[in-house]
PDB file of C-alpha atoms and ligand atoms in Angstrom:
ATOM      1  CA  MET A 241      -3.872  12.403   8.512  1.00 83.00           C
ATOM      2  CA  PRO A 242      -0.293  13.268   9.122  1.00 90.00           C
ATOM      3  CA  THR A 243       1.271  16.503   8.226  1.00 93.00           C
ATOM      4  CA  ALA A 244       3.688  17.558   6.601  1.00 91.00           C
ATOM      5  CA  SER A 245       6.244  17.078   9.207  1.00 94.00           C
ATOM      6  CA  ASP A 246       4.354  14.099  10.993  1.00 95.00           C
ATOM      7  CA  LEU A 247       5.943  12.300   6.547  1.00 96.00           C
ATOM      8  CA  GLU A 248       8.997  14.531   7.586  1.00 97.00           C
ATOM      9  CA  GLN A 249       9.694  12.585  10.227  1.00 96.00           C
ATOM     10  CA  LEU A 250       9.124   8.952   8.839  1.00 96.00           C
ATOM     11  CA  LEU A 251      11.187  10.000   6.013  1.00 97.00           C
ATOM     12  CA  ARG A 252      13.875  11.020   8.341  1.00 97.00           C
ATOM     13  CA  GLY A 253      12.643   7.612  11.542  1.00 96.00           C
ATOM     14  CA  SER A 254      14.194   5.751   7.276  1.00 95.00           C
ATOM     15  CA  ALA A 255      16.781   7.718   7.112  1.00 95.00           C
ATOM     16  CA  LEU A 256      15.357   8.792   3.700  1.00 96.00           C
ATOM     17  CA  ARG A 257      16.706  12.398   2.652  1.00 96.00           C
ATOM     18  CA  VAL A 258      13.551  14.954   3.233  1.00 97.00           C
ATOM     19  CA  THR A 259      12.257  16.035  -0.581  1.00 96.00           C
ATOM     20  CA  ARG A 260       9.550  17.372  -1.603  1.00 95.00           C
ATOM     21  CA  PRO A 261       8.183  14.767  -3.704  1.00 96.00           C
ATOM     22  CA  ARG A 262       9.330  12.704  -1.231  1.00 97.00           C
ATOM     23  CA  VAL A 263       7.270  14.402   0.512  1.00 96.00           C
ATOM     24  CA  ALA A 264       4.409  14.336  -2.161  1.00 96.00           C
ATOM     25  CA  VAL A 265       4.056  10.482  -2.451  1.00 97.00           C
ATOM     26  CA  LEU A 266       4.329   9.922   1.258  1.00 97.00           C
ATOM     27  CA  ALA A 267       1.419  12.397   1.724  1.00 97.00           C
ATOM     28  CA  ALA A 268      -0.797  10.685  -1.541  1.00 97.00           C
ATOM     29  CA  VAL A 269      -0.314   7.625  -0.685  1.00 97.00           C
ATOM     30  CA  HIS A 270      -1.513   8.138   2.617  1.00 97.00           C
ATOM     31  CA  ARG A 271      -4.939  10.704   1.439  1.00 96.00           C
ATOM     32  CA  HIS A 272      -5.208   7.237  -1.311  1.00 96.00           C
ATOM     33  CA  PRO A 273      -4.305   3.740   0.613  1.00 95.00           C
ATOM     34  CA  HIS A 274      -4.679   1.214  -2.814  1.00 96.00           C
ATOM     35  CA  ALA A 275      -4.238   3.408  -5.038  1.00 96.00           C
ATOM     36  CA  ASP A 276      -2.428   2.904  -7.865  1.00 95.00           C
ATOM     37  CA  THR A 277       0.682   4.516  -9.656  1.00 96.00           C
ATOM     38  CA  ASP A 278      -1.131   6.543 -12.291  1.00 96.00           C
ATOM     39  CA  ALA A 279      -3.648   7.567  -9.375  1.00 96.00           C
ATOM     40  CA  LEU A 280      -0.090   8.319  -7.392  1.00 97.00           C
ATOM     41  CA  ILE A 281       1.266  10.208  -9.870  1.00 97.00           C
ATOM     42  CA  GLY A 282      -1.866  12.379 -10.665  1.00 97.00           C
ATOM     43  CA  ALA A 283      -2.063  12.987  -6.984  1.00 96.00           C
ATOM     44  CA  VAL A 284       1.485  13.696  -6.254  1.00 97.00           C
ATOM     45  CA  ARG A 285       1.048  16.067 -10.220  1.00 96.00           C
ATOM     46  CA  ALA A 286      -2.134  18.107  -8.321  1.00 95.00           C
ATOM     47  CA  ASP A 287       0.285  18.917  -5.082  1.00 90.00           C
ATOM     48  CA  LEU A 288       2.976  19.943  -6.984  1.00 91.00           C
ATOM     49  CA  GLY A 289       3.032  20.399 -10.313  1.00 91.00           C
ATOM     50  CA  GLU A 290       4.806  18.422 -13.252  1.00 89.00           C
ATOM     51  CA  VAL A 291       6.705  15.833 -11.392  1.00 93.00           C
ATOM     52  CA  SER A 292       8.085  12.619 -13.940  1.00 95.00           C
ATOM     53  CA  HIS A 293       7.160   8.886 -14.229  1.00 95.00           C
ATOM     54  CA  GLN A 294       9.687   7.366 -13.122  1.00 96.00           C
ATOM     55  CA  ALA A 295      10.405  10.097 -10.178  1.00 96.00           C
ATOM     56  CA  VAL A 296       7.951   8.667  -8.731  1.00 97.00           C
ATOM     57  CA  TYR A 297       8.230   4.919  -9.458  1.00 96.00           C
ATOM     58  CA  ASP A 298      11.926   4.950  -7.826  1.00 97.00           C
ATOM     59  CA  ILE A 299      10.195   7.460  -5.112  1.00 98.00           C
ATOM     60  CA  LEU A 300       8.001   4.092  -4.268  1.00 97.00           C
ATOM     61  CA  ARG A 301      10.019   2.091  -4.585  1.00 97.00           C
ATOM     62  CA  ALA A 302      12.578   3.847  -2.205  1.00 97.00           C
ATOM     63  CA  LEU A 303       9.103   4.416   0.021  1.00 97.00           C
ATOM     64  CA  THR A 304       8.402   0.625  -0.276  1.00 96.00           C
ATOM     65  CA  ALA A 305      12.457  -0.469   1.001  1.00 96.00           C
ATOM     66  CA  ALA A 306      12.235   1.290   3.960  1.00 96.00           C
ATOM     67  CA  GLY A 307       9.291  -0.113   4.931  1.00 94.00           C
ATOM     68  CA  LEU A 308       6.755   3.465   4.149  1.00 96.00           C
ATOM     69  CA  VAL A 309       5.020   1.543   2.395  1.00 96.00           C
ATOM     70  CA  ARG A 310       3.114  -1.337   1.374  1.00 95.00           C
ATOM     71  CA  ARG A 311       3.118  -2.766  -2.300  1.00 94.00           C
ATOM     72  CA  ILE A 312       0.324  -5.379  -2.638  1.00 93.00           C
ATOM     73  CA  GLN A 313      -0.313  -6.553  -6.053  1.00 91.00           C
ATOM     74  CA  PRO A 314      -3.295  -8.907  -6.184  1.00 88.00           C
ATOM     75  CA  SER A 315      -2.882 -11.819  -9.361  1.00 86.00           C
ATOM     76  CA  GLY A 316      -4.242 -10.016 -12.339  1.00 86.00           C
ATOM     77  CA  SER A 317      -4.176  -6.432 -10.960  1.00 86.00           C
ATOM     78  CA  VAL A 318      -1.480  -3.234 -11.329  1.00 91.00           C
ATOM     79  CA  ALA A 319       0.652  -2.590  -7.621  1.00 94.00           C
ATOM     80  CA  ARG A 320      -0.912  -0.780  -5.399  1.00 96.00           C
ATOM     81  CA  TYR A 321       0.199   1.441  -2.694  1.00 97.00           C
ATOM     82  CA  GLU A 322      -0.661   1.934   1.255  1.00 96.00           C
ATOM     83  CA  ALA A 323       1.003   3.301   3.995  1.00 96.00           C
ATOM     84  CA  ARG A 324      -1.028   1.106   6.430  1.00 93.00           C
ATOM     85  CA  VAL A 325       2.276  -1.072   6.982  1.00 91.00           C
ATOM     86  CA  GLY A 326       3.153  -3.617   9.626  1.00 82.00           C
ATOM     87  CA  ASP A 327       0.214  -5.350  11.291  1.00 84.00           C
ATOM     88  CA  ASN A 328      -0.190  -7.014   8.556  1.00 80.00           C
ATOM     89  CA  HIS A 329      -3.219  -6.723   7.857  1.00 88.00           C
ATOM     90  CA  HIS A 330      -5.210  -8.995   4.555  1.00 88.00           C
ATOM     91  CA  HIS A 331      -7.322  -7.199   1.461  1.00 93.00           C
ATOM     92  CA  VAL A 332     -10.501  -9.202   0.219  1.00 93.00           C
ATOM     93  CA  VAL A 333     -10.303  -7.244  -3.546  1.00 94.00           C
ATOM     94  CA  CYS A 334     -14.111  -7.428  -5.835  1.00 95.00           C
ATOM     95  CA  ARG A 335     -14.108  -9.758  -8.945  1.00 93.00           C
ATOM     96  CA  SER A 336     -15.941  -7.710 -10.735  1.00 92.00           C
ATOM     97  CA  CYS A 337     -14.799  -4.599 -10.814  1.00 92.00           C
ATOM     98  CA  GLY A 338     -11.298  -4.875  -8.562  1.00 91.00           C
ATOM     99  CA  VAL A 339     -11.879  -2.314  -5.353  1.00 92.00           C
ATOM    100  CA  ILE A 340     -10.287  -3.399  -2.265  1.00 94.00           C
ATOM    101  CA  ALA A 341     -10.786  -2.906   1.312  1.00 94.00           C
ATOM    102  CA  ASP A 342      -8.358  -3.705   4.498  1.00 93.00           C
ATOM    103  CA  VAL A 343      -9.743  -6.878   6.362  1.00 89.00           C
ATOM    104  CA  ASP A 344      -7.810  -7.489   9.899  1.00 84.00           C
ATOM    105  CA  CYS A 345      -6.568 -10.538  10.739  1.00 74.00           C
ATOM    106  CA  ALA A 346      -9.185 -13.361  10.838  1.00 65.00           C
ATOM    107  CA  VAL A 347      -9.395 -13.853  14.673  1.00 60.00           C
ATOM    108  CA  GLY A 348      -7.352 -12.162  17.222  1.00 58.00           C
ATOM    109  CA  ASP A 349      -3.670 -10.539  17.329  1.00 64.00           C
ATOM    110  CA  THR A 350      -1.890 -12.015  14.512  1.00 65.00           C
ATOM    111  CA  PRO A 351      -3.057 -15.722  13.727  1.00 67.00           C
ATOM    112  CA  CYS A 352      -1.919 -15.976  10.288  1.00 71.00           C
ATOM    113  CA  LEU A 353       0.975 -15.833  11.075  1.00 74.00           C
ATOM    114  CA  THR A 354       1.672 -19.201  13.416  1.00 76.00           C
ATOM    115  CA  ALA A 355       1.855 -21.088  10.168  1.00 74.00           C
ATOM    116  CA  ASP A 356       0.436 -25.105  10.896  1.00 76.00           C
ATOM    117  CA  ASP A 357       4.156 -25.896   9.535  1.00 82.00           C
ATOM    118  CA  ASP A 358       6.689 -23.359   9.635  1.00 82.00           C
ATOM    119  CA  HIS A 359       9.496 -25.089   7.873  1.00 86.00           C
ATOM    120  CA  GLY A 360      12.293 -23.575   9.895  1.00 88.00           C
ATOM    121  CA  PHE A 361      11.657 -20.241   8.825  1.00 88.00           C
ATOM    122  CA  VAL A 362      11.125 -17.294  10.592  1.00 86.00           C
ATOM    123  CA  ILE A 363       8.362 -16.124   9.606  1.00 82.00           C
ATOM    124  CA  ASP A 364       7.207 -11.609   9.496  1.00 80.00           C
ATOM    125  CA  GLU A 365       4.166 -11.065   7.519  1.00 79.00           C
ATOM    126  CA  ALA A 366       1.596 -13.752   5.267  1.00 79.00           C
ATOM    127  CA  GLU A 367      -0.128 -12.415   2.388  1.00 80.00           C
ATOM    128  CA  VAL A 368      -4.209 -13.455   2.667  1.00 83.00           C
ATOM    129  CA  VAL A 369      -5.769 -12.023  -0.331  1.00 89.00           C
ATOM    130  CA  TYR A 370      -9.258 -12.916  -0.429  1.00 91.00           C
ATOM    131  CA  TRP A 371     -11.374 -12.409  -3.858  1.00 93.00           C
ATOM    132  CA  GLY A 372     -15.601 -11.914  -3.359  1.00 95.00           C
ATOM    133  CA  HIS A 373     -17.580  -9.375  -4.788  1.00 95.00           C
ATOM    134  CA  CYS A 374     -18.208  -5.662  -3.539  1.00 96.00           C
ATOM    135  CA  PRO A 375     -21.136  -4.869  -2.077  1.00 95.00           C
ATOM    136  CA  SER A 376     -22.313  -1.926  -5.285  1.00 94.00           C
ATOM    137  CA  CYS A 377     -21.487  -5.574  -7.517  1.00 94.00           C
ATOM    138  CA  THR A 378     -23.543  -6.965  -5.411  1.00 91.00           C
ATOM    139  CA  THR A 379     -26.689  -5.414  -6.173  1.00 85.00           C
ATOM    140  CA  THR A 380     -26.340  -4.323  -9.331  1.00 67.00           C
ATOM    141  CA  SER A 381     -25.599  -8.177 -10.502  1.00 52.00           C
ATOM    142  CA  PRO A 382     -28.412 -10.099 -10.684  1.00 56.00           C
TER     143      PRO A 382
HETATM  144 ZN1   ZN B 269     -17.039  -4.233  -7.184  1.00 59.51          ZN
HETATM  145 ZN1   ZN B 270      -4.279  -2.721   3.383  1.00 59.51          ZN
END
């Protein structure tokens, strides 16, 4: 887990002013990968006391725009946030309970970025979502 000064460094490196709420939101995203906004608000409040929903939303938007957090939104799910950015990893989502896990790129480095036909685009991200059932849902359903 990054320390508070690591997080401050990340904010400064992205030209974001260091504020306690920003550090707390960034810390919460590091501590709770794939958490939704409500869970993050809960974590930030446990840390800082009262912080408005709007403040947390605004900070998440700024952190996402700065590339410090990644926003993912599997269909049927609310937006989730994670601090693992820039490695083009993918996600596997349980159809039953909605739990999300990280999946590295299918083979080797980032082959998913080498599209069969890129239509002339310069591609920097491939969003792949694997769907299935997580181990605890597989064992409880007949
Ligand atoms: Zn499940
Ligand atoms: Zn992830």
